[in-house]
Coordinates of N, CA and C in Angstrom, one line a residue:
X1 N 26.7 -44.0 -43.7 CA 26.8 -42.9 -45.3 C 26.5 -44.4 -46.4
X2 N 26.2 -45.1 -45.6 CA 25.5 -46.5 -46.7 C 24.6 -45.9 -47.0
X3 N 23.3 -44.9 -45.8 CA 21.9 -45.0 -46.2 C 22.2 -43.0 -46.8
X4 N 23.3 -43.2 -47.0 CA 23.5 -41.5 -48.3 C 23.8 -42.2 -49.4
X5 N 24.7 -42.8 -49.3 CA 24.2 -43.2 -50.7 C 22.8 -44.6 -51.0
X6 N 22.4 -45.0 -50.4 CA 21.1 -45.4 -51.0 C 20.7 -44.4 -51.7
X7 N 20.4 -43.6 -50.6 CA 19.2 -42.4 -50.2 C 19.4 -41.6 -52.2
X8 N 20.8 -41.2 -52.4 CA 21.2 -40.7 -53.9 C 20.9 -41.9 -55.2
X9 N 21.8 -42.8 -54.4 CA 20.8 -43.6 -55.9 C 19.6 -44.2 -56.4
X10 N 18.4 -44.1 -54.5 CA 17.0 -43.7 -56.2 C 16.9 -42.2 -56.0
X11 N 17.3 -41.6 -55.1 CA 17.0 -39.7 -56.2 C 17.5 -39.7 -57.3
X12 N 18.4 -40.2 -58.2 CA 18.8 -40.7 -59.2 C 18.2 -41.1 -60.2
X13 N 17.8 -42.6 -59.5 CA 16.9 -43.2 -60.3 C 15.5 -42.7 -60.3
X14 N 14.5 -42.4 -59.5 CA 13.5 -41.3 -60.3 C 13.3 -40.1 -61.1
X15 N 15.3 -39.5 -60.6 CA 15.2 -38.3 -61.8 C 15.0 -39.0 -63.5
X16 N 16.0 -40.5 -63.0 CA 16.0 -41.1 -65.2 C 15.0 -40.7 -65.3
X17 N 13.6 -42.0 -64.0 CA 12.6 -42.2 -64.2 C 11.2 -41.0 -64.1
X18 N 11.8 -40.0 -64.2 CA 10.7 -38.6 -64.4 C 9.8 -38.3 -65.6
X19 N 10.5 -38.4 -66.6 CA 10.3 -37.8 -67.5 C 9.2 -39.0 -68.5
X20 N 9.4 -40.0 -67.0 CA 8.3 -41.3 -67.8 C 6.9 -41.2 -66.9
X21 N 7.3 -40.7 -65.5 CA 5.6 -40.9 -65.3 C 4.6 -40.2 -65.5
X22 N 4.1 -39.5 -67.1 CA 3.6 -38.9 -67.6 C 3.0 -40.2 -68.5
X23 N 3.6 -41.1 -68.2 CA 3.6 -42.3 -69.9 C 2.6 -42.8 -68.4
X24 N 3.0 -43.5 -67.7 CA 3.2 -44.6 -66.9 C 1.8 -44.4 -66.4
X25 N 1.7 -42.7 -66.1 CA 0.0 -42.4 -65.1 C -1.1 -42.5 -66.6
X26 N -0.5 -42.8 -67.8 CA -1.5 -42.3 -68.4 C -1.7 -44.1 -68.8
X27 N -0.7 -45.1 -68.3 CA -0.9 -45.9 -69.1 C -1.5 -46.8 -68.0
X28 N -1.5 -47.0 -67.1 CA -2.3 -46.6 -65.6 C -3.8 -46.6 -66.0
X29 N -4.3 -46.1 -65.7 CA -5.1 -45.2 -66.3 C -5.8 -45.7 -67.1
X30 N -5.6 -46.2 -68.5 CA -6.7 -46.8 -70.1 C -6.2 -48.4 -68.9
X31 N -5.4 -48.7 -68.0 CA -6.1 -50.4 -68.2 C -7.1 -49.9 -66.9
X32 N -7.2 -48.6 -66.0 CA -8.0 -48.6 -64.8 C -9.8 -48.7 -65.4
X33 N -9.4 -47.3 -65.9 CA -10.4 -47.2 -66.3 C -12.1 -47.8 -67.5
X34 N -11.0 -48.8 -68.4 CA -12.2 -49.9 -68.8 C -12.6 -51.0 -67.6
X35 N -11.1 -51.1 -66.8 CA -12.3 -51.9 -65.9 C -12.9 -51.8 -65.3
X36 N -12.7 -50.3 -65.0 CA -14.1 -48.9 -63.8 C -15.4 -49.2 -64.1
X37 N -15.4 -49.2 -65.8 CA -16.7 -49.1 -66.8 C -17.6 -50.9 -66.0
X38 N -15.8 -51.9 -67.1 CA -17.0 -52.5 -67.2 C -17.5 -53.4 -65.8
X39 N -17.0 -53.4 -64.5 CA -17.4 -53.8 -63.3 C -18.4 -53.5 -63.5
X40 N -19.1 -51.3 -63.2 CA -20.4 -50.5 -63.5 C -21.4 -50.8 -64.0
X41 N -21.1 -51.8 -65.4 CA -22.0 -52.9 -65.9 C -22.4 -53.4 -66.1
X42 N -21.7 -53.7 -65.3 CA -21.9 -55.9 -64.5 C -22.5 -55.6 -63.4
X43 N -23.3 -54.2 -62.4 CA -24.3 -53.2 -62.3 C -25.4 -53.4 -62.0
X44 N -25.7 -52.2 -63.7 CA -26.5 -52.1 -64.1 C -27.3 -52.9 -64.5
X45 N -27.2 -54.1 -64.9 CA -28.6 -55.2 -65.2 C -29.3 -55.0 -64.0
X46 N -28.8 -55.7 -63.1 CA -30.2 -55.8 -61.5 C -31.1 -53.9 -61.7
X47 N -30.1 -53.3 -61.6 CA -30.5 -52.1 -61.7 C -31.8 -51.3 -63.0
X48 N -31.4 -51.9 -64.0 CA -32.0 -51.7 -65.2 C -33.5 -52.6 -65.0
X49 N -33.6 -53.9 -65.1 CA -34.3 -54.9 -64.5 C -35.6 -53.7 -62.9
X50 N -34.9 -53.8 -62.8 CA -35.9 -53.0 -61.7 C -36.2 -51.6 -62.0
X51 N -35.3 -50.7 -63.0 CA -36.4 -49.1 -63.1 C -37.0 -49.9 -64.7
X52 N -37.3 -50.7 -64.9 CA -38.3 -50.9 -66.3 C -39.3 -52.1 -65.4
X53 N -39.7 -52.9 -64.4 CA -40.1 -53.0 -63.7 C -41.0 -52.2 -62.4
X54 N -40.5 -51.6 -62.3 CA -40.7 -50.3 -61.6 C -42.1 -49.2 -61.8
X55 N -41.9 -49.7 -63.5 CA -43.5 -50.1 -64.3 C -44.2 -50.2 -64.3
X56 N -44.2 -51.6 -64.1 CA -45.3 -52.7 -64.0 C -46.3 -52.8 -62.5
X57 N -45.9 -52.4 -61.9 CA -46.3 -52.4 -60.1 C -45.4 -52.4 -58.9
X58 N -45.5 -51.9 -58.2 CA -44.4 -52.0 -57.0 C -44.2 -53.8 -56.3
X59 N -44.8 -55.0 -56.8 CA -44.6 -56.2 -55.7 C -43.5 -56.7 -57.6
X60 N -43.1 -55.6 -58.9 CA -42.4 -56.5 -59.2 C -41.3 -55.9 -58.4
X61 N -41.2 -54.6 -58.8 CA -40.2 -54.0 -57.8 C -39.5 -54.6 -56.9
X62 N -40.0 -54.7 -56.1 CA -40.4 -55.3 -54.7 C -39.1 -56.9 -55.1
X63 N -39.3 -57.8 -56.3 CA -39.5 -58.9 -56.0 C -37.9 -59.0 -57.2
X64 N -37.8 -57.5 -57.6 CA -36.3 -57.8 -58.0 C -35.2 -57.2 -57.5
X65 N -35.5 -56.5 -57.0 CA -34.9 -55.9 -55.0 C -34.3 -56.9 -54.8
X66 N -35.7 -57.9 -54.0 CA -35.4 -58.8 -53.4 C -33.9 -59.6 -54.2
X67 N -34.3 -60.3 -54.3 CA -33.6 -61.0 -55.7 C -32.2 -60.4 -55.9
X68 N -32.1 -59.5 -56.4 CA -30.6 -59.3 -56.5 C -29.6 -59.4 -55.4
X69 N -30.2 -59.1 -53.6 CA -29.4 -59.5 -53.4 C -28.3 -60.4 -53.3
X70 N -29.3 -61.9 -53.1 CA -28.1 -63.3 -52.8 C -27.7 -63.3 -54.5
X71 N -27.8 -62.8 -55.0 CA -26.7 -62.5 -56.8 C -25.9 -61.9 -57.2
X72 N -25.8 -61.1 -55.5 CA -24.9 -60.1 -55.0 C -23.9 -61.0 -54.7
X73 N -24.5 -61.9 -53.5 CA -23.9 -62.5 -53.0 C -22.7 -64.1 -53.7
X74 N -24.1 -64.7 -54.8 CA -23.3 -65.0 -55.4 C -22.3 -64.2 -56.5
X75 N -21.8 -63.4 -56.8 CA -21.0 -62.3 -57.0 C -19.6 -62.6 -57.0
X76 N -20.0 -62.2 -55.8 CA -18.5 -62.2 -54.9 C -17.9 -63.7 -54.7
X77 N -18.8 -64.7 -54.8 CA -17.9 -66.0 -54.4 C -17.2 -65.3 -56.0
X78 N -18.1 -65.4 -57.0 CA -17.0 -65.7 -58.4 C -16.3 -65.2 -58.6
X79 N -16.1 -64.0 -58.1 CA -14.7 -62.6 -58.1 C -13.9 -63.3 -57.2
X80 N -14.7 -64.3 -56.0 CA -12.7 -64.9 -55.0 C -12.0 -65.7 -56.3
X81 N -12.5 -66.3 -57.1 CA -12.0 -67.6 -58.0 C -10.7 -65.7 -59.1
X82 N -11.3 -65.0 -59.3 CA -10.7 -64.4 -59.9 C -9.6 -63.8 -59.8
X83 N -9.4 -63.4 -58.4 CA -8.6 -63.1 -58.3 C -6.6 -64.0 -58.2
X84 N -7.2 -65.3 -58.4 CA -6.5 -65.9 -58.7 C -5.9 -65.4 -59.9
X85 N -7.2 -66.0 -60.6 CA -7.1 -66.6 -62.4 C -5.8 -64.9 -62.7
X86 N -6.5 -63.3 -62.4 CA -5.8 -62.0 -62.7 C -4.2 -62.5 -62.0
X87 N -4.1 -62.8 -61.0 CA -2.5 -62.6 -60.9 C -1.6 -64.1 -61.3
X88 N -1.9 -64.9 -61.7 CA -1.8 -65.7 -62.5 C -0.9 -66.2 -63.8
X89 N -2.5 -65.0 -64.7 CA -2.1 -64.5 -65.7 C -1.5 -63.9 -66.0
X90 N -1.3 -62.4 -64.9 CA -0.6 -61.3 -65.5 C 1.2 -61.5 -64.7
X91 N 0.9 -62.8 -64.3 CA 2.4 -63.7 -64.0 C 3.4 -63.9 -65.7
X92 N 2.4 -64.7 -65.5 CA 3.3 -65.7 -66.6 C 3.2 -65.1 -67.9
X93 N 2.1 -64.0 -68.6 CA 2.2 -62.9 -69.1 C 3.9 -62.0 -69.3
X94 N 4.0 -61.9 -67.6 CA 5.0 -60.5 -67.6 C 5.7 -61.2 -68.3
X95 N 6.6 -62.5 -67.8 CA 7.6 -63.4 -68.0 C 7.4 -64.1 -69.7
X96 N 6.6 -63.5 -70.7 CA 6.3 -64.2 -71.7 C 5.2 -65.6 -71.9
X97 N 5.4 -66.6 -70.6 CA 5.0 -67.5 -70.4 C 3.9 -68.4 -71.2
X98 N 3.1 -67.7 -72.2 CA 1.9 -67.9 -72.9 C 1.6 -68.8 -72.4
X99 N 1.8 -70.2 -73.0 CA 1.8 -71.8 -72.4 C 0.6 -71.8 -71.6
X100 N 2.4 -71.3 -70.2 CA 1.0 -71.1 -68.4 C -0.2 -70.4 -68.7
X101 N 0.5 -69.3 -69.3 CA -1.0 -68.2 -69.3 C -2.7 -69.2 -69.9
X102 N -2.2 -69.6 -71.1 CA -3.2 -70.7 -71.6 C -4.0 -71.6 -70.8
X103 N -3.1 -72.5 -69.4 CA -3.1 -73.5 -69.1 C -4.1 -72.4 -68.3
X104 N -3.8 -71.9 -67.4 CA -4.8 -71.4 -66.6 C -6.3 -70.6 -67.1
X105 N -5.8 -69.8 -68.5 CA -7.5 -69.4 -69.0 C -8.2 -71.0 -68.8
X106 N -7.9 -72.0 -69.3 CA -9.1 -73.5 -69.3 C -9.3 -73.7 -68.0
X107 N -8.6 -73.7 -66.9 CA -8.2 -74.4 -65.7 C -9.0 -72.7 -65.2
X108 N -9.4 -72.0 -65.5 CA -10.3 -71.3 -64.6 C -12.1 -71.1 -65.5
X109 N -11.8 -71.4 -66.8 CA -13.1 -71.8 -67.6 C -13.3 -73.0 -67.0
X110 N -12.5 -74.3 -67.3 CA -13.5 -75.4 -66.9 C -13.7 -75.2 -65.2
X111 N -13.3 -74.8 -64.1 CA -13.4 -74.7 -62.6 C -14.5 -73.8 -63.0
X112 N -15.0 -72.5 -63.8 CA -16.2 -71.9 -63.4 C -17.2 -72.3 -63.9
X113 N -17.1 -72.9 -64.3 CA -17.9 -74.4 -64.9 C -18.2 -74.6 -64.2
X114 N -18.1 -75.6 -63.7 CA -18.6 -76.2 -62.6 C -19.5 -75.7 -61.5
X115 N -18.7 -74.7 -61.2 CA -19.1 -74.1 -60.0 C -19.9 -73.3 -60.4
X116 N -20.2 -72.9 -61.6 CA -21.6 -72.1 -62.5 C -23.0 -73.3 -62.2
X117 N -22.2 -73.8 -62.9 CA -23.2 -75.3 -62.5 C -24.2 -75.5 -61.5
X118 N -22.8 -75.7 -59.9 CA -23.3 -76.2 -59.4 C -24.1 -75.0 -58.0
X119 N -24.0 -73.8 -58.7 CA -24.7 -72.2 -58.2 C -26.2 -72.7 -58.9
X120 N -26.8 -72.9 -60.1 CA -27.5 -73.2 -61.1 C -28.4 -73.3 -60.6
X121 N -28.0 -75.0 -60.1 CA -28.4 -76.2 -59.5 C -29.1 -75.4 -58.6
X122 N -28.5 -74.8 -57.7 CA -28.6 -74.3 -56.0 C -30.1 -73.5 -56.6
X123 N -30.0 -72.3 -57.3 CA -30.5 -70.8 -57.1 C -31.1 -71.4 -57.5
X124 N -31.9 -72.1 -58.8 CA -33.2 -73.2 -59.3 C -33.8 -73.8 -58.4
X125 N -33.0 -75.2 -57.4 CA -34.2 -75.7 -56.7 C -35.0 -74.9 -54.6
X126 N -33.8 -73.7 -54.7 CA -34.4 -73.5 -53.1 C -34.5 -72.4 -54.1
X127 N -35.4 -71.3 -54.9 CA -35.9 -70.1 -55.3 C -36.4 -70.1 -53.8
X128 N -37.6 -70.7 -53.5 CA -39.0 -70.6 -53.4 C -37.2 -69.9 -52.0
X129 N -37.2 -70.8 -51.7 CA -36.8 -70.7 -49.6 C -35.9 -69.3 -49.6
X130 N -35.0 -68.8 -50.8 CA -34.3 -67.9 -50.9 C -34.8 -66.7 -50.4
X131 N -36.2 -66.5 -51.4 CA -36.4 -65.4 -51.0 C -37.5 -65.5 -49.8
X132 N -37.7 -66.5 -50.1 CA -38.7 -66.6 -48.2 C -37.7 -66.5 -47.3
X133 N -36.5 -66.1 -47.2 CA -36.0 -65.8 -46.1 C -35.2 -64.6 -46.5
X134 N -35.2 -64.2 -47.3 CA -34.8 -62.7 -47.1 C -36.3 -61.9 -47.2
X135 N -37.5 -62.3 -46.9 CA -38.2 -61.2 -46.7 C -39.3 -60.8 -47.5
X136 N -39.4 -61.7 -48.4 CA -40.1 -61.4 -49.4 C -41.8 -61.4 -48.8
X137 N -42.7 -60.3 -49.0 CA -44.2 -60.7 -48.4 C -44.6 -61.4 -49.5
X138 N -45.9 -62.2 -49.1 CA -46.7 -62.8 -49.5 C -47.1 -62.0 -51.6
X139 N -47.5 -62.0 -51.2 CA -48.0 -60.8 -52.7 C -46.6 -60.7 -53.8
X140 N -45.5 -61.2 -53.0 CA -43.8 -60.5 -53.7 C -43.4 -62.0 -53.6
X141 N -44.1 -63.4 -52.4 CA -43.0 -64.1 -53.1 C -43.0 -64.4 -55.0
X142 N -43.4 -64.5 -55.6 CA -44.8 -65.4 -56.5 C -43.9 -65.5 -57.8
X143 N -43.7 -63.5 -57.6 CA -42.7 -63.1 -59.1 C -41.4 -62.9 -58.5
X144 N -40.9 -62.9 -56.9 CA -39.4 -63.0 -56.7 C -38.8 -64.8 -56.8
X145 N -39.7 -65.7 -56.6 CA -39.5 -66.9 -57.1 C -38.9 -67.0 -58.4
X146 N -39.8 -66.3 -59.3 CA -39.8 -66.6 -61.1 C -38.4 -65.9 -61.3
X147 N -38.6 -64.6 -61.1 CA -37.6 -63.7 -61.2 C -36.0 -64.5 -60.6
X148 N -35.8 -64.7 -59.6 CA -34.8 -65.4 -58.7 C -34.4 -67.3 -60.0
X149 N -35.1 -67.9 -59.7 CA -34.6 -68.9 -60.3 C -34.8 -69.2 -61.5
X150 N -34.6 -68.0 -62.7 CA -34.9 -67.5 -63.8 C -33.1 -67.2 -64.4
X151 N -33.2 -66.2 -62.8 CA -31.7 -65.3 -62.8 C -30.6 -66.0 -63.0
X152 N -30.8 -67.0 -61.6 CA -29.6 -67.8 -60.4 C -29.7 -68.6 -62.1
X153 N -29.9 -69.3 -63.5 CA -30.3 -70.4 -63.4 C -29.2 -69.8 -65.0
X154 N -29.3 -68.6 -64.6 CA -27.3 -67.9 -65.3 C -26.7 -68.2 -64.8
X155 N -26.3 -68.3 -63.6 CA -25.5 -68.3 -63.0 C -23.9 -68.9 -63.5
X156 N -24.4 -70.0 -64.4 CA -23.4 -70.6 -65.3 C -22.9 -69.2 -66.0
X157 N -23.8 -69.2 -67.0 CA -23.3 -68.0 -67.8 C -22.0 -66.9 -67.5
X158 N -23.0 -66.2 -66.1 CA -22.0 -65.6 -65.4 C -20.1 -65.8 -64.9
X159 N -20.5 -67.0 -64.6 CA -19.3 -67.6 -63.5 C -18.3 -67.6 -65.2
X160 N -18.3 -68.1 -65.9 CA -17.8 -68.1 -67.1 C -17.6 -66.8 -67.3
X161 N -18.2 -65.9 -68.0 CA -18.0 -65.0 -68.1 C -16.9 -63.8 -67.4
X162 N -17.5 -64.4 -66.2 CA -15.9 -62.9 -65.3 C -14.8 -64.1 -64.9
X163 N -14.8 -64.9 -65.5 CA -14.0 -65.8 -64.9 C -12.3 -65.2 -66.7
X164 N -13.3 -65.2 -67.4 CA -12.4 -65.0 -69.2 C -12.4 -63.5 -69.0
X165 N -12.8 -62.9 -68.0 CA -12.7 -61.5 -68.4 C -11.3 -61.1 -67.0
X166 N -11.5 -61.5 -66.7 CA -9.8 -61.6 -65.0 C -9.3 -61.9 -65.9
X167 N -8.8 -63.2 -66.6 CA -7.4 -63.4 -67.3 C -7.5 -62.6 -68.5
X168 N -7.8 -62.2 -69.1 CA -7.9 -61.0 -70.0 C -7.2 -60.1 -69.2
X169 N -7.9 -59.2 -67.5 CA -7.4 -58.2 -67.0 C -5.7 -58.4 -66.5
X170 N -5.7 -59.8 -66.8 CA -4.4 -60.4 -66.1 C -3.5 -59.8 -67.4
X171 N -3.8 -60.3 -68.9 CA -3.3 -60.2 -69.7 C -3.1 -59.0 -70.3
X172 N -3.7 -57.9 -69.4 CA -2.6 -56.8 -69.8 C -4.9 -55.8 -70.6
X173 N -5.6 -56.7 -71.1 CA -7.0 -56.1 -72.3 C -8.0 -56.8 -71.2
X174 N -8.3 -54.7 -71.0 CA -9.1 -54.5 -69.6 C -9.9 -53.7 -70.7
X175 N -10.2 -53.5 -72.1 CA -11.2 -53.0 -73.1 C -12.1 -54.1 -73.6
X176 N -11.9 -55.1 -73.8 CA -12.8 -56.1 -74.3 C -13.3 -56.6 -73.7
X177 N -13.1 -56.9 -72.4 CA -14.6 -57.2 -71.3 C -15.2 -56.2 -71.2
X178 N -15.0 -54.5 -71.2 CA -16.0 -53.4 -70.9 C -16.6 -53.4 -72.3
X179 N -16.0 -54.4 -73.6 CA -16.9 -53.8 -74.6 C -18.7 -54.8 -75.0
X180 N -17.8 -56.7 -74.7 CA -18.4 -57.0 -74.3 C -19.6 -57.1 -72.9
X181 N -19.5 -56.7 -72.8 CA -20.0 -55.9 -70.9 C -21.8 -54.6 -71.4
X182 N -20.6 -53.9 -72.9 CA -21.2 -53.2 -72.7 C -22.5 -53.3 -73.8
X183 N -22.6 -54.9 -74.6 CA -22.9 -54.8 -75.9 C -23.8 -55.7 -74.6
X184 N -23.5 -56.4 -73.8 CA -24.6 -57.1 -72.8 C -25.7 -56.5 -72.3
X185 N -24.9 -55.3 -71.8 CA -26.0 -54.5 -71.4 C -27.0 -54.1 -72.2
X186 N -26.9 -53.3 -74.2 CA -27.7 -53.1 -74.5 C -28.8 -54.0 -74.4
X187 N -28.3 -55.7 -74.7 CA -29.3 -55.9 -75.1 C -30.2 -56.6 -74.7
X188 N -29.8 -56.3 -73.0 CA -30.8 -56.4 -72.2 C -31.6 -55.3 -71.4
X189 N -31.4 -54.1 -71.6 CA -32.4 -53.3 -72.7 C -33.8 -53.5 -73.6
X190 N -32.7 -53.6 -74.4 CA -33.9 -53.6 -75.7 C -35.0 -55.4 -75.3
X191 N -34.1 -56.0 -74.6 CA -34.9 -57.5 -74.8 C -36.3 -57.7 -73.9
X192 N -35.2 -56.6 -72.7 CA -36.7 -55.9 -71.4 C -38.0 -55.2 -71.7
X193 N -37.5 -54.5 -72.9 CA -38.6 -53.7 -73.0 C -39.6 -54.3 -74.5
X194 N -39.1 -56.0 -74.8 CA -40.2 -56.8 -76.0 C -40.6 -57.1 -74.5
X195 N -40.2 -57.9 -73.3 CA -40.3 -59.0 -72.8 C -41.8 -58.3 -71.5
X196 N -40.3 -57.1 -71.0 CA -41.4 -56.6 -70.1 C -43.3 -56.4 -70.2
X197 N -43.2 -55.8 -71.7 CA -44.4 -54.1 -71.7 C -44.9 -55.7 -72.6
X198 N -44.5 -56.5 -73.6 CA -45.0 -56.5 -74.8 C -44.4 -56.0 -75.9
X199 N -44.1 -55.7 -76.5 CA -43.4 -55.2 -77.4 C -43.6 -56.1 -78.8
X200 N -43.0 -55.4 -79.9 CA -42.7 -56.1 -81.1 C -43.5 -57.2 -80.9
X201 N -44.5 -57.7 -80.7 CA -45.2 -58.9 -80.9 C -45.0 -59.6 -80.2
X202 N -44.3 -59.8 -79.3 CA -43.9 -60.4 -78.0 C -44.2 -60.7 -76.5
X203 N -44.6 -61.4 -75.9 CA -45.6 -61.2 -74.8 C -45.4 -60.2 -73.7
X204 N -46.0 -59.3 -72.7 CA -45.7 -59.2 -72.2 C -45.5 -60.2 -70.1
X205 N -45.0 -60.7 -70.0 CA -43.8 -61.2 -69.5 C -43.4 -60.4 -67.7
X206 N -43.8 -58.8 -68.1 CA -43.1 -58.9 -66.4 C -41.6 -59.0 -65.9
X207 N -42.1 -59.3 -65.0 CA -41.3 -59.8 -63.9 C -40.4 -60.5 -64.8
X208 N -41.1 -61.6 -65.0 CA -40.1 -63.0 -66.1 C -39.6 -62.4 -67.1
X209 N -40.5 -61.8 -67.9 CA -39.2 -61.4 -68.5 C -38.1 -60.9 -68.4
X210 N -38.6 -59.9 -67.6 CA -37.3 -59.1 -67.5 C -36.0 -59.8 -67.2
X211 N -35.9 -61.3 -66.3 CA -35.5 -62.1 -65.7 C -34.8 -63.2 -67.2
X212 N -35.8 -63.5 -68.0 CA -35.2 -63.5 -69.2 C -34.6 -63.5 -70.0
X213 N -34.7 -62.0 -70.3 CA -33.8 -61.0 -71.0 C -32.7 -60.5 -70.6
X214 N -32.4 -60.8 -69.1 CA -31.2 -61.0 -68.6 C -30.4 -61.8 -68.6
X215 N -31.0 -63.5 -68.1 CA -29.9 -64.5 -68.9 C -29.7 -64.2 -70.0
X216 N -30.8 -64.2 -70.9 CA -30.5 -64.1 -72.3 C -29.2 -63.2 -72.4
X217 N -29.1 -62.1 -72.1 CA -28.5 -61.2 -72.5 C -26.5 -61.4 -72.3
X218 N -26.7 -62.1 -71.0 CA -25.2 -62.9 -69.5 C -25.4 -64.2 -70.7
X219 N -26.0 -64.7 -71.5 CA -25.4 -66.0 -72.4 C -24.7 -65.6 -73.4
X220 N -25.0 -64.1 -74.3 CA -24.1 -63.7 -75.2 C -23.2 -62.9 -74.3
X221 N -23.0 -62.2 -73.6 CA -21.9 -61.9 -73.0 C -21.3 -63.1 -72.6
X222 N -20.8 -64.7 -72.0 CA -20.1 -65.1 -72.3 C -19.9 -65.7 -73.6
X223 N -20.6 -65.9 -74.4 CA -20.3 -66.3 -76.0 C -19.5 -65.2 -76.2
X224 N -19.7 -64.2 -76.6 CA -18.3 -63.3 -76.7 C -17.0 -63.3 -76.4
X225 N -17.6 -63.2 -75.0 CA -16.3 -63.0 -73.8 C -15.5 -65.1 -74.8
X226 N -16.2 -66.0 -74.9 CA -15.4 -66.9 -74.9 C -14.5 -67.1 -77.3
X227 N -15.6 -65.9 -77.4 CA -14.6 -66.0 -78.5 C -13.5 -64.7 -78.9
X228 N -13.7 -63.7 -78.0 CA -12.3 -62.7 -77.2 C -11.3 -63.5 -77.0
X229 N -11.3 -65.2 -76.2 CA -9.7 -65.9 -76.1 C -9.8 -66.6 -76.8
X230 N -10.3 -67.2 -77.3 CA -10.4 -68.4 -78.1 C -10.3 -68.1 -79.8
X231 N -10.5 -66.8 -79.5 CA -10.2 -66.2 -81.3 C -8.5 -66.7 -82.6
X232 N -8.3 -67.3 -83.7 CA -6.8 -66.5 -84.0 C -6.5 -65.3 -84.0
X233 N -5.8 -65.1 -83.2 CA -4.7 -64.1 -83.1 C -5.0 -63.6 -81.8
X234 N -5.2 -64.0 -81.3 CA -5.9 -63.7 -79.5 C -4.9 -63.5 -78.9
X235 N -4.7 -62.7 -77.4 CA -3.9 -62.8 -76.8 C -3.3 -63.9 -76.7
X236 N -4.1 -64.6 -76.6 CA -4.0 -66.1 -75.5 C -3.7 -67.7 -76.7
X237 N -4.0 -66.4 -77.3 CA -3.7 -67.6 -78.5 C -1.9 -68.0 -78.2
X238 N -1.8 -69.8 -78.9 CA -0.1 -70.8 -79.0 C 0.8 -70.4 -80.1
X239 N 1.7 -70.4 -79.9 CA 2.3 -69.8 -82.0 C 2.7 -71.9 -82.8
X240 N 1.8 -71.2 -82.8 CA 2.3 -72.2 -84.1 C 3.0 -73.8 -84.3
X241 N 3.2 -74.9 -84.2 CA 4.0 -75.5 -83.8 C 5.4 -75.9 -85.1
X242 N 6.6 -75.7 -85.3 CA 7.3 -75.8 -86.3 C 6.7 -76.5 -87.2
X243 N 7.7 -76.9 -88.2 CA 6.9 -77.5 -88.9 C 7.9 -78.2 -89.8
X244 N 8.2 -80.2 -89.5 CA 9.3 -80.4 -89.6 C 9.2 -80.9 -90.9
X245 N 11.0 -80.5 -91.5 CA 11.4 -80.7 -92.8 C 11.9 -81.8 -92.8
X246 N 11.3 -82.3 -94.0 CA 11.4 -83.8 -93.9 C 12.9 -83.9 -94.8
X247 N 14.0 -84.3 -94.3 CA 15.1 -84.7 -95.1 C 16.0 -85.7 -96.1
X248 N 16.1 -85.6 -97.3 CA 16.3 -86.9 -98.0 C 17.6 -88.1 -97.6

C-alpha cells in the first residue's frame, strides 16, 4: 500500500512538472553548450600551433606535437583543482551565500597562482629533460625545448584562467569563459601569423614565435577572466555595507 502511494505521489509530481521539462532542457543546454565550446577552445591552442608551424618544417611540427603531450598533463592537474571550486561555488550561490562564494573564488585564485608558479618554474628548468623523455629526435630537441620552455612558463596564466572559469561555471555563467577563450584564440591565430612567418614587420621566429603568441594570448585571457569576476556588478561582487546614520 505504501509503495502504491509513493508511486502515485511521484507520478503526480512528474505530471505537475511535465510542462517545465522543455524549459529545463533548454536551461541545461544553455549552460552546457558554452562549456563544451570553451573546452574545445582550450584545446585549440596546441592544434592551431601545430597546423601553422607545420608549414615551416616537419621538425617544427614534431616539436609542437611532442610538447603538447606534457602540457595536457599539466592542464589535467589544474582541472582537478577546478572540480572542487565549481562544486563549492555552486553550493554557496544556490543558498544565496555570495560572501562564501567570493571567499572560494579568492582562495582558488591564490592556490592557482601558487600551483602555476611552481609548474612554470619546473617546466622552464626541466624543458630539455621533458622533451628528451618524450622521445624527441636530436634535430627536434632544440625546437621542442624552445617551445615547451616558453609555453610552460605561461602555465601560471592557464592555472588562474581555469580557476576563474570554474568559479564562473559554478555560479551559472558559462558564457563569459567561452567569450574570453574565443577572443584569446583569435589573438593566438593572429599572433602566430605575425611571429611564425614574420609578417607586419615582425621577425620570422617559427616555433619560438608560436610559443610566444600562445603564451601572450593566454596571459590576455587571464586578464579578461579576472576582470570578469572583479568588475563592478559581477556575479561575485559583494553588496555595499550599509551606511551609518549619524544620530544627534
